[in-house]
Short mmCIF file of C-alpha atoms in Angstrom, two decimals:
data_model
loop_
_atom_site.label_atom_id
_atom_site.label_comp_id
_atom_site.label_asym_id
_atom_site.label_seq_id
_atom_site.Cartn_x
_atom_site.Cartn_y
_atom_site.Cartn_z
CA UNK Y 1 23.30 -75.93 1.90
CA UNK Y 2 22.95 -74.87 -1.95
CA UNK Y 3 24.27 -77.07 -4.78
CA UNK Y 4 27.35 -75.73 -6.76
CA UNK Y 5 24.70 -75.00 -9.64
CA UNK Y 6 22.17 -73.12 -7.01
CA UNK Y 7 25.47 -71.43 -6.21
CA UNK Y 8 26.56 -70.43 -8.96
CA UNK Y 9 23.21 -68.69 -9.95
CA UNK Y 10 23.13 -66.84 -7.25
CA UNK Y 11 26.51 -65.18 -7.84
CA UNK Y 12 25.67 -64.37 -11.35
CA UNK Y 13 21.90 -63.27 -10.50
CA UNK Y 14 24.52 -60.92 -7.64
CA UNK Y 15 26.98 -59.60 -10.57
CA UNK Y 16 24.46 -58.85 -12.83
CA UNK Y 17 23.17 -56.44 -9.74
CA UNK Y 18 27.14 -55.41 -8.19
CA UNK Y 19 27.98 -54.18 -11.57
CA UNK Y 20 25.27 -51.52 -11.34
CA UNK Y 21 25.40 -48.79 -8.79
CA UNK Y 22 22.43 -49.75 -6.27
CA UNK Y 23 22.02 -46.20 -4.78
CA UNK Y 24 22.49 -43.39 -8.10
CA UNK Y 25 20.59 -43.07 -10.96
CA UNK Y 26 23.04 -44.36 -13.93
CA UNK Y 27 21.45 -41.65 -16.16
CA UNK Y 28 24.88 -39.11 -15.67
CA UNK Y 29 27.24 -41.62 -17.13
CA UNK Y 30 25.10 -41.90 -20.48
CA UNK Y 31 24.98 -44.87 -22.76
CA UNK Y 32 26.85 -47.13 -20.40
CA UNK Y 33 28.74 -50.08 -21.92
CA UNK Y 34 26.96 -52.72 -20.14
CA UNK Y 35 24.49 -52.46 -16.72
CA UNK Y 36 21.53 -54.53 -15.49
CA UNK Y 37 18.53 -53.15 -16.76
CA UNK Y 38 14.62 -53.33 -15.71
CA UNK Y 39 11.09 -53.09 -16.70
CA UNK Y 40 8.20 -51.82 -15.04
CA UNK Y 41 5.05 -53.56 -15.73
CA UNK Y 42 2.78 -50.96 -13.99
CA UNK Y 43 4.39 -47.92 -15.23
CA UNK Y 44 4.78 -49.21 -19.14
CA UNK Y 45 2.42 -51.55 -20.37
CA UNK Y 46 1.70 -53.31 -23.81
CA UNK Y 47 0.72 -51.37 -26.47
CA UNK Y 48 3.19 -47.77 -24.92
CA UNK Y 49 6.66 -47.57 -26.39
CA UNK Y 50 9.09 -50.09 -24.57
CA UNK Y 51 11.54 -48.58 -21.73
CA UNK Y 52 13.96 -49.70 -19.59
CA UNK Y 53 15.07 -48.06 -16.00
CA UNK Y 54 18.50 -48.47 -13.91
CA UNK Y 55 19.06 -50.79 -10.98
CA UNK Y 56 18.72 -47.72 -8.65
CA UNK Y 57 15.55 -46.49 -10.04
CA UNK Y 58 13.87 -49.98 -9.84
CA UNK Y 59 14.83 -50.18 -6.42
CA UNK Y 60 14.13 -46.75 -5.41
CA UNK Y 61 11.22 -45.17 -8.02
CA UNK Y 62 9.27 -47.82 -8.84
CA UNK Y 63 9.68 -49.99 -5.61
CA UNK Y 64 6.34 -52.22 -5.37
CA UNK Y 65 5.73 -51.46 -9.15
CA UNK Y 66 5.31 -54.94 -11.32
CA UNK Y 67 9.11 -54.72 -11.74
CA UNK Y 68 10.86 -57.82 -14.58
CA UNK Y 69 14.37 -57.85 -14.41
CA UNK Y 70 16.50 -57.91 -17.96
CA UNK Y 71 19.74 -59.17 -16.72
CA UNK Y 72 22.10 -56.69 -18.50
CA UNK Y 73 21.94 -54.73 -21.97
CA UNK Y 74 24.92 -52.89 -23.78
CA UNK Y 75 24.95 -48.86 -24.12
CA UNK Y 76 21.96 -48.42 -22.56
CA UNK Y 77 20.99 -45.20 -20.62
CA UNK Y 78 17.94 -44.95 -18.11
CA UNK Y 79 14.67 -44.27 -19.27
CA UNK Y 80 13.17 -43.64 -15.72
CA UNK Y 81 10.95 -40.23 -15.95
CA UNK Y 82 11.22 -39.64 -19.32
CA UNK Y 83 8.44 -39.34 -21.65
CA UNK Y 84 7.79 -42.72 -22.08
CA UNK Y 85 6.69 -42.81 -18.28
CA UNK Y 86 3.69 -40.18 -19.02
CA UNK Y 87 3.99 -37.65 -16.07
CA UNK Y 88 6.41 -40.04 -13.75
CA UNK Y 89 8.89 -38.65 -12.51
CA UNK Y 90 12.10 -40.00 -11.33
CA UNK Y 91 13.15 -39.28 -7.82
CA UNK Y 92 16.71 -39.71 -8.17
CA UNK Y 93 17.76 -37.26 -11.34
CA UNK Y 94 16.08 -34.88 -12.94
CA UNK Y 95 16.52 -33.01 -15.82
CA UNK Y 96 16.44 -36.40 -18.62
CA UNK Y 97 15.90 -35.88 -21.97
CA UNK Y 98 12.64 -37.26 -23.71
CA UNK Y 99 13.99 -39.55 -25.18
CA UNK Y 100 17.42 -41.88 -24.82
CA UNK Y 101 17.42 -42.29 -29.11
CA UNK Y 102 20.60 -44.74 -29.02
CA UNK Y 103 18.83 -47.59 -27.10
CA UNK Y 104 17.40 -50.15 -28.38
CA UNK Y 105 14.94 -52.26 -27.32
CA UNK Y 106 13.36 -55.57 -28.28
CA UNK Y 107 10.26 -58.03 -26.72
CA UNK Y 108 11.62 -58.89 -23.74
CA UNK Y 109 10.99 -55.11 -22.29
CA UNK Y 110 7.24 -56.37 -22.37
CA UNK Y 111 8.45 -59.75 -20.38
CA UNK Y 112 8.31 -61.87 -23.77
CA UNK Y 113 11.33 -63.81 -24.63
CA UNK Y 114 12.71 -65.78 -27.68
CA UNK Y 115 11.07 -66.89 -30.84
CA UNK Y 116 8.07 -68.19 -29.37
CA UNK Y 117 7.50 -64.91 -27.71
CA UNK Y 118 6.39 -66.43 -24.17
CA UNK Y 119 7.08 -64.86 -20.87
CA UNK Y 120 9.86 -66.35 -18.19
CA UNK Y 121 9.06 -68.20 -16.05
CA UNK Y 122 6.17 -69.04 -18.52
CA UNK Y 123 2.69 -70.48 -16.05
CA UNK Y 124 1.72 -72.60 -19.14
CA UNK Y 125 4.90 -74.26 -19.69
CA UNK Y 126 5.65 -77.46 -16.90
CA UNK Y 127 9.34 -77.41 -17.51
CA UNK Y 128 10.99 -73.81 -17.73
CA UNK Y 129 14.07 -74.53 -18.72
CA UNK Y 130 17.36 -72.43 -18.59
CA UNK Y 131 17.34 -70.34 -21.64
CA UNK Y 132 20.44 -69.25 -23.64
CA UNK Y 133 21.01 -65.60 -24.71
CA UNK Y 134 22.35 -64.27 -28.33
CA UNK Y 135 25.29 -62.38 -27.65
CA UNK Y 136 24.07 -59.56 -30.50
CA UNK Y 137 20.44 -58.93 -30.24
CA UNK Y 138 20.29 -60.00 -26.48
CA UNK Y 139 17.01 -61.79 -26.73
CA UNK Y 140 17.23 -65.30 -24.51
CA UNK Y 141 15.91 -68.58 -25.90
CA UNK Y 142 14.54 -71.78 -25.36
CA UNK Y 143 16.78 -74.86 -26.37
CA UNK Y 144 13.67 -76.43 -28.09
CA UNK Y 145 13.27 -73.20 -30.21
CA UNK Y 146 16.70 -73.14 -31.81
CA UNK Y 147 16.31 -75.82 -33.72
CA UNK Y 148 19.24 -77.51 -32.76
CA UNK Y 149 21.00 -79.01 -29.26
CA UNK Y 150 22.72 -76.23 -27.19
CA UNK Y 151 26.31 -76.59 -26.87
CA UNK Y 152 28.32 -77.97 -24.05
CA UNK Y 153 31.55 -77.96 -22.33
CA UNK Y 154 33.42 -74.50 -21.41
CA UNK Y 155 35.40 -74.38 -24.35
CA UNK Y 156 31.78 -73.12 -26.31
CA UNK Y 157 30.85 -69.85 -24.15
CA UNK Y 158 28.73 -67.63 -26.80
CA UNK Y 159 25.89 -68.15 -28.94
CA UNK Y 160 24.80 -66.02 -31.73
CA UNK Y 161 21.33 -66.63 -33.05
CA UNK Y 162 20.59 -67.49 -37.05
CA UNK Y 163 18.65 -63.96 -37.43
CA UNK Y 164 21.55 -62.27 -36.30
CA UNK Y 165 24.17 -64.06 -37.93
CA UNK Y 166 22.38 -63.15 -41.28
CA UNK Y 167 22.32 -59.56 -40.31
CA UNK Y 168 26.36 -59.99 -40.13
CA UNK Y 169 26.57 -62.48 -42.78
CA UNK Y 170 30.48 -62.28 -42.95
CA UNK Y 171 30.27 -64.17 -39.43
CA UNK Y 172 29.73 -67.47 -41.67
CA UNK Y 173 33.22 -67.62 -42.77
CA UNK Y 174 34.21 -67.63 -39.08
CA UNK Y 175 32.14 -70.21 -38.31
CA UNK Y 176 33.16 -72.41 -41.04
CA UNK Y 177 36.43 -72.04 -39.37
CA UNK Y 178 36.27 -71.67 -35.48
CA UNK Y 179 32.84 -71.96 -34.55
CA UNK Y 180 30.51 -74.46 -33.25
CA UNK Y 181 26.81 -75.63 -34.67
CA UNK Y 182 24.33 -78.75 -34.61
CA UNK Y 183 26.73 -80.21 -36.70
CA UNK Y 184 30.32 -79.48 -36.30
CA UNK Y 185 30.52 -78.39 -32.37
CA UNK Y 186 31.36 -81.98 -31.04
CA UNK Y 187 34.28 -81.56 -33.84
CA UNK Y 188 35.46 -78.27 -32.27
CA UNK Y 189 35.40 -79.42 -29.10
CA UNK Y 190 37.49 -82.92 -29.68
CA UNK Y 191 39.84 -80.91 -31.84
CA UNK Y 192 40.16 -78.54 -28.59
CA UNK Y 193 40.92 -81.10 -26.31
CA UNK Y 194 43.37 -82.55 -28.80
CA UNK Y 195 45.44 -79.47 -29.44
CA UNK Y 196 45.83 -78.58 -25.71
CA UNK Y 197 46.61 -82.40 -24.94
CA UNK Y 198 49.45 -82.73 -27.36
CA UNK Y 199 51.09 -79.04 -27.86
CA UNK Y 200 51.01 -78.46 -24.33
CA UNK Y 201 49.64 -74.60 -24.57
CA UNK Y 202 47.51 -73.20 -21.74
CA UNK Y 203 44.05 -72.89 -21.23
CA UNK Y 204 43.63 -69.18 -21.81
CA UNK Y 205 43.75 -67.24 -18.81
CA UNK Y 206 41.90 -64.12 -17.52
CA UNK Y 207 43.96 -61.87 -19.12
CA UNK Y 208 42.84 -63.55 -22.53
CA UNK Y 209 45.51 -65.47 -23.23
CA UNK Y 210 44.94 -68.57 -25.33
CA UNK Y 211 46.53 -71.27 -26.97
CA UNK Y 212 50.15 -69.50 -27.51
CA UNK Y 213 53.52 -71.36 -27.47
CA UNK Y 214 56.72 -70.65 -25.86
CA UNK Y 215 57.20 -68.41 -28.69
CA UNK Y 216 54.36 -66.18 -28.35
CA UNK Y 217 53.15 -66.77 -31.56
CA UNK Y 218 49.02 -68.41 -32.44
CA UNK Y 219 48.71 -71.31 -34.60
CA UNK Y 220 47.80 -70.01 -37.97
CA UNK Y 221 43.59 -70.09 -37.54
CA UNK Y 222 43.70 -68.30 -34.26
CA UNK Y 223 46.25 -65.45 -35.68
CA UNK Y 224 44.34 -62.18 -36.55
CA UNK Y 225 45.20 -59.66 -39.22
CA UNK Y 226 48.41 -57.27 -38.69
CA UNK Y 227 47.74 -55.34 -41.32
CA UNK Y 228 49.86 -56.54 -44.02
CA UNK Y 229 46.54 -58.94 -45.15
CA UNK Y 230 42.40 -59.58 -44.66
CA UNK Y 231 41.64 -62.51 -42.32
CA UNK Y 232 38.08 -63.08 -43.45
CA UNK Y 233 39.00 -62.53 -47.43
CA UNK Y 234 41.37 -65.68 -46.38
CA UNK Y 235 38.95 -67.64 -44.62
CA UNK Y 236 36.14 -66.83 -47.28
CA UNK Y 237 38.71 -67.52 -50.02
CA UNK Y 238 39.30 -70.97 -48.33
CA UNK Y 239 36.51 -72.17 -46.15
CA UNK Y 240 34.29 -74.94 -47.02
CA UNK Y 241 30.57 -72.96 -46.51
CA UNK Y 242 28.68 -74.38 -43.23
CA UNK Y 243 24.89 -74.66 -42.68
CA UNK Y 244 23.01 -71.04 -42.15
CA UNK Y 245 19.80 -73.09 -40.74
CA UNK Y 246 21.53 -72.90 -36.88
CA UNK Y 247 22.59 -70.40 -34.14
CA UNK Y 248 26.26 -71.02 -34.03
CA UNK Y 249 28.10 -71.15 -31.19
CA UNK Y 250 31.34 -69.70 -30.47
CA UNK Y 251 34.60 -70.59 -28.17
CA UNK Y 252 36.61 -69.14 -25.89
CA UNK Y 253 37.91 -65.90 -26.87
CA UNK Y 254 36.52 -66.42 -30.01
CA UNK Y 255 36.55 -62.41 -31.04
CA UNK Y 256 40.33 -62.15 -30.82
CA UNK Y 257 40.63 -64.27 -33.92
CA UNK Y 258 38.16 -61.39 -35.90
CA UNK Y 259 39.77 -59.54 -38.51
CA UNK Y 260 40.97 -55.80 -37.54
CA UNK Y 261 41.59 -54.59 -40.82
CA UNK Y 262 40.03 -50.96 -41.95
CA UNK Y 263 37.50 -52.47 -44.19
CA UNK Y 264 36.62 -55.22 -41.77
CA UNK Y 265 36.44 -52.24 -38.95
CA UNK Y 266 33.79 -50.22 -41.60
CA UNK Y 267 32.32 -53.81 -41.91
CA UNK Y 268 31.25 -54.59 -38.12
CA UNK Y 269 29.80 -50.77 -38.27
CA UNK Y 270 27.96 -51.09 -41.21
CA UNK Y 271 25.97 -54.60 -39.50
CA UNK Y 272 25.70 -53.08 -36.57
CA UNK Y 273 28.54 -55.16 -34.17
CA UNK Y 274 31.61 -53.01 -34.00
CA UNK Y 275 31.42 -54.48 -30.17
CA UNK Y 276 32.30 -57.74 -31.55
CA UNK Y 277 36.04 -56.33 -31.24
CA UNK Y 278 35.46 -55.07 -27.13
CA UNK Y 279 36.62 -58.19 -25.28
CA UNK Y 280 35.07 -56.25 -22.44
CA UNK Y 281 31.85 -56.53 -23.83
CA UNK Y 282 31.56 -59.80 -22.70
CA UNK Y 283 28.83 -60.96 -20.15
CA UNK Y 284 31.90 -63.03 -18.89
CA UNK Y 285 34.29 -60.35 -18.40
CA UNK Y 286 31.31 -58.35 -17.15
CA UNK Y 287 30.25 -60.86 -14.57
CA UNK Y 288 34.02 -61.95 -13.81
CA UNK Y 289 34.40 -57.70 -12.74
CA UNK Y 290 31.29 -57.78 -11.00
CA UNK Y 291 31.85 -60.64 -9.21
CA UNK Y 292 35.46 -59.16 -8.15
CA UNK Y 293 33.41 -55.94 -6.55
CA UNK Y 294 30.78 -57.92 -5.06
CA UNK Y 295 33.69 -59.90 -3.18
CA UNK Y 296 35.15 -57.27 -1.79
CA UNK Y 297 31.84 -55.16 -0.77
CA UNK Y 298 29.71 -57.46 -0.07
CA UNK Y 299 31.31 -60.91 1.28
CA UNK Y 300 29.27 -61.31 4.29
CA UNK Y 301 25.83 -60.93 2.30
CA UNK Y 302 27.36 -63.49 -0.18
CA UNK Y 303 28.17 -65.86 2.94
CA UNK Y 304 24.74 -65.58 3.91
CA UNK Y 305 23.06 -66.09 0.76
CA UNK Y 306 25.01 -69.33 0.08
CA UNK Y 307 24.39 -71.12 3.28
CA UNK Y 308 20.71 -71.00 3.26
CA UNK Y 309 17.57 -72.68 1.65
CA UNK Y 310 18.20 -72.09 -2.27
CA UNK Y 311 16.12 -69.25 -3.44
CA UNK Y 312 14.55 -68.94 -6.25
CA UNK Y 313 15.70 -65.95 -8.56
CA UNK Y 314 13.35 -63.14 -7.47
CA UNK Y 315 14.01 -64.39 -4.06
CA UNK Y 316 17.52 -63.56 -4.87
CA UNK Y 317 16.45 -60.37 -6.14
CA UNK Y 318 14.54 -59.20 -2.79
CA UNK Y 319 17.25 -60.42 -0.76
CA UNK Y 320 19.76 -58.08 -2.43
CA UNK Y 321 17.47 -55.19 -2.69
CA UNK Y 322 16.29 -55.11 1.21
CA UNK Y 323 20.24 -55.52 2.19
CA UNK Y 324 20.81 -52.34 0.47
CA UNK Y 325 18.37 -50.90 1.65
CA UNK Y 326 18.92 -52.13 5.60
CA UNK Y 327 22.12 -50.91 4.99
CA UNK Y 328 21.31 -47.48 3.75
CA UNK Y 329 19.09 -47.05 6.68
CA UNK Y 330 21.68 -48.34 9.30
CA UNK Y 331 24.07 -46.04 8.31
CA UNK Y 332 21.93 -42.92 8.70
CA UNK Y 333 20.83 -44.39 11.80
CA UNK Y 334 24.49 -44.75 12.99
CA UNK Y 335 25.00 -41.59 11.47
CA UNK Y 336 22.21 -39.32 12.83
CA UNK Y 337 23.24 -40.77 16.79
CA UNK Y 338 27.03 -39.83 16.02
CA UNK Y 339 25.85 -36.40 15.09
CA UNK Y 340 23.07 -35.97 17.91
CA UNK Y 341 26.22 -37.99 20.38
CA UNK Y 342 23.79 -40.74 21.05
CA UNK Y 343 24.87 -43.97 22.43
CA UNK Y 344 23.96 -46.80 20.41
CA UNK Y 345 22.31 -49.16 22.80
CA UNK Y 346 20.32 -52.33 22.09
CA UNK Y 347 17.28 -50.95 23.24
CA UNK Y 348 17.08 -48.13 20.66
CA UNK Y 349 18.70 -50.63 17.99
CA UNK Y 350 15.51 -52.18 18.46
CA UNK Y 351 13.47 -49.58 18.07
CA UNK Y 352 15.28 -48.34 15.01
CA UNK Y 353 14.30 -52.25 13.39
CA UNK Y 354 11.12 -52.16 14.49
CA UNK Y 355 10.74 -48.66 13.47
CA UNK Y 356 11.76 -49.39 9.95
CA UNK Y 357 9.62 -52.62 9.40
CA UNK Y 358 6.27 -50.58 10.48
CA UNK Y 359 7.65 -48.17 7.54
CA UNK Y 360 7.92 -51.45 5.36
CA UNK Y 361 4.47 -52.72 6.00
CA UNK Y 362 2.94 -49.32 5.68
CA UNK Y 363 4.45 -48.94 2.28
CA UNK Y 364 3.45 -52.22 1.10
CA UNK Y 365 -0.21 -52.00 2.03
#
């Protein structure tokens, strides 16, 4: 049997992939808010302008390609068969523009990752240990590169790195306020515990509820603007400044307490997170979703998964794939004897499996 922590790898590594359509190119619904994105190795290599293709198209287009999986990226829209690709096509839509000009791309399309700009899993390092991703730029990073102990517990869920927090300096005031760093996180996290302990409010909930009374009202640092006043103007008027040497990390729900006020609106557009105020944007609330579908599609592959030999993560990845693809296969089996009124029998079940792993081999060699 898997550990809870194998476990619970395995059901992110499957959300990342069962909030992406397996089978259809995701190029029709545009820049989509959030979808797991790939890289192929052998189609775009160092030195050629970085691209990024759907889960469909790096199951179905470049299938035996060098393929490095990206987890998820926001407003993204597949690159497969564009220009960047040089003459490849993509088999599953047509038509693409040249170019997708709104996404944006950063090191780890090339398989490089955090400030050190090393691949995962890295050969020359012994340890390769679980990195941590900014929630605005997306890159991942090592815990020994941020200069500073990750944070710990549930109640501290995001991290945002220091490059990014100076591209949105007004983020500082927050964190003077409701954030966590290297040196005020074990702080939040007592004066968490505290509040819930002794003013008897919920844990927030999975609707987003958090920390609210019998009256419905926040305490006074969680409440956001209404209109009538600027939140951050407060909290900058007020705040005793923090360090700016450290990623900061954030709690639960910690974008419901940002300002909504028209100038702090034309703000988050003008550094480049307006998606700061989508809730939804979260990889929690994306994996949470995901996680939902995969449930109810997919139980019995789940099942499987979690009562075997732990896997390691591209392991995980070729286990998902080849289901979808068995089942694709199965169903135009099933579908081509229901047309042709053939009985289904175990002998030409068989066949069909046998059939379809000669097609496997042949491919791979």
């Amino acid at each position: 049997m898997m550990d809870q922590c194998a476990v619970d790898e395995l059901y992110e590594a499957f959300a990342a992939l069962a909030g992406s359509d397996p089978d259809h190119c995701s190029y029709p619904k545009g820049y989509m808010k959030r979808q797991a994105v790939f890289a192929c190795n052998t189609c775009v290599q160092e030195g050629m302008d970085p691209a990024g293709v759907c889960l469909a198209c790096a199951n179905a287009c470049h299938d035996g390609h060098d393929v490095c999986e990206l987890y998820t990226k926001r407003n993204f829209r597949c690159d497969c068969g564009n220009e960047k690709f040089h003459g490849f096509k993509c088999r599953l839509h047509t038509g693409k523009e040249e170019r997708n000009v709104k996404n944006l791309y950063n090191h780890n399309y090339f398989g490089r990752y955090c400030s050190c700009d090393r691949p995962y899993p890295d050969e020359d390092d012994q340890v390769n240990e679980e990195m941590i991703q900014c929630v605005v730029c997306e890159d991942w990073f090592h815990e020994k590169h941020l200069d500073c102990p990750a944070a710990d517990g549930e109640v501290l869920t995001e991290m945002i790195c220091v490059r990014c927090m100076e591209q949105a300096p007004f983020l500082w005031a927050y964190a003077a306020r409701l954030a966590g760093s290297a040196l005020n996180k074990q702080g939040l996290c007592e004066e968490h515990v505290s509040t819930d302990q002794t003013s008897g409010d919920k844990q927030p909930d999975a609707a987003g509820a958090t920390g609210r009374g019998e009256s419905g009202t926040a305490p006074a640092d969680q409440q956001v603007s209404d209109g009538s006043g600027c939140v951050w103007k407060e909290l900058t008027a007020g705040a005793t400044p923090c360090s700016r040497e450290a990623p900061v990390f954030w709690p639960y729900h910690w974008r419901e307490k940002l300002c909504r006020c028209t100038d702090c609106k034309r703000m988050y557009v003008e550094t480049g997170v307006p998606f700061l105020l989508d809730e939804s944007d979260t990889l929690l609330a994306y994996e949470e979703r995901a996680k939902a579908e995969a449930l109810r599609s997919d139980n019995l592959l789940l099942s499987c998964l979690t009562s075997v030999t732990p896997l390691t993560h591209v392991q995980q990845l070729e286990v998902i794939y080849q289901f979808s693809e068995l089942k694709d296969e199965l169903r135009e089996f099933l579908q081509q004897s229901s047309d042709q009124r053939k009985e289904v029998t175990p002998e030409r079940l068989r066949d069909f499996l046998e059939e379809l792993q000669a097609r496997k081999r042949r491919r791979l060699n």
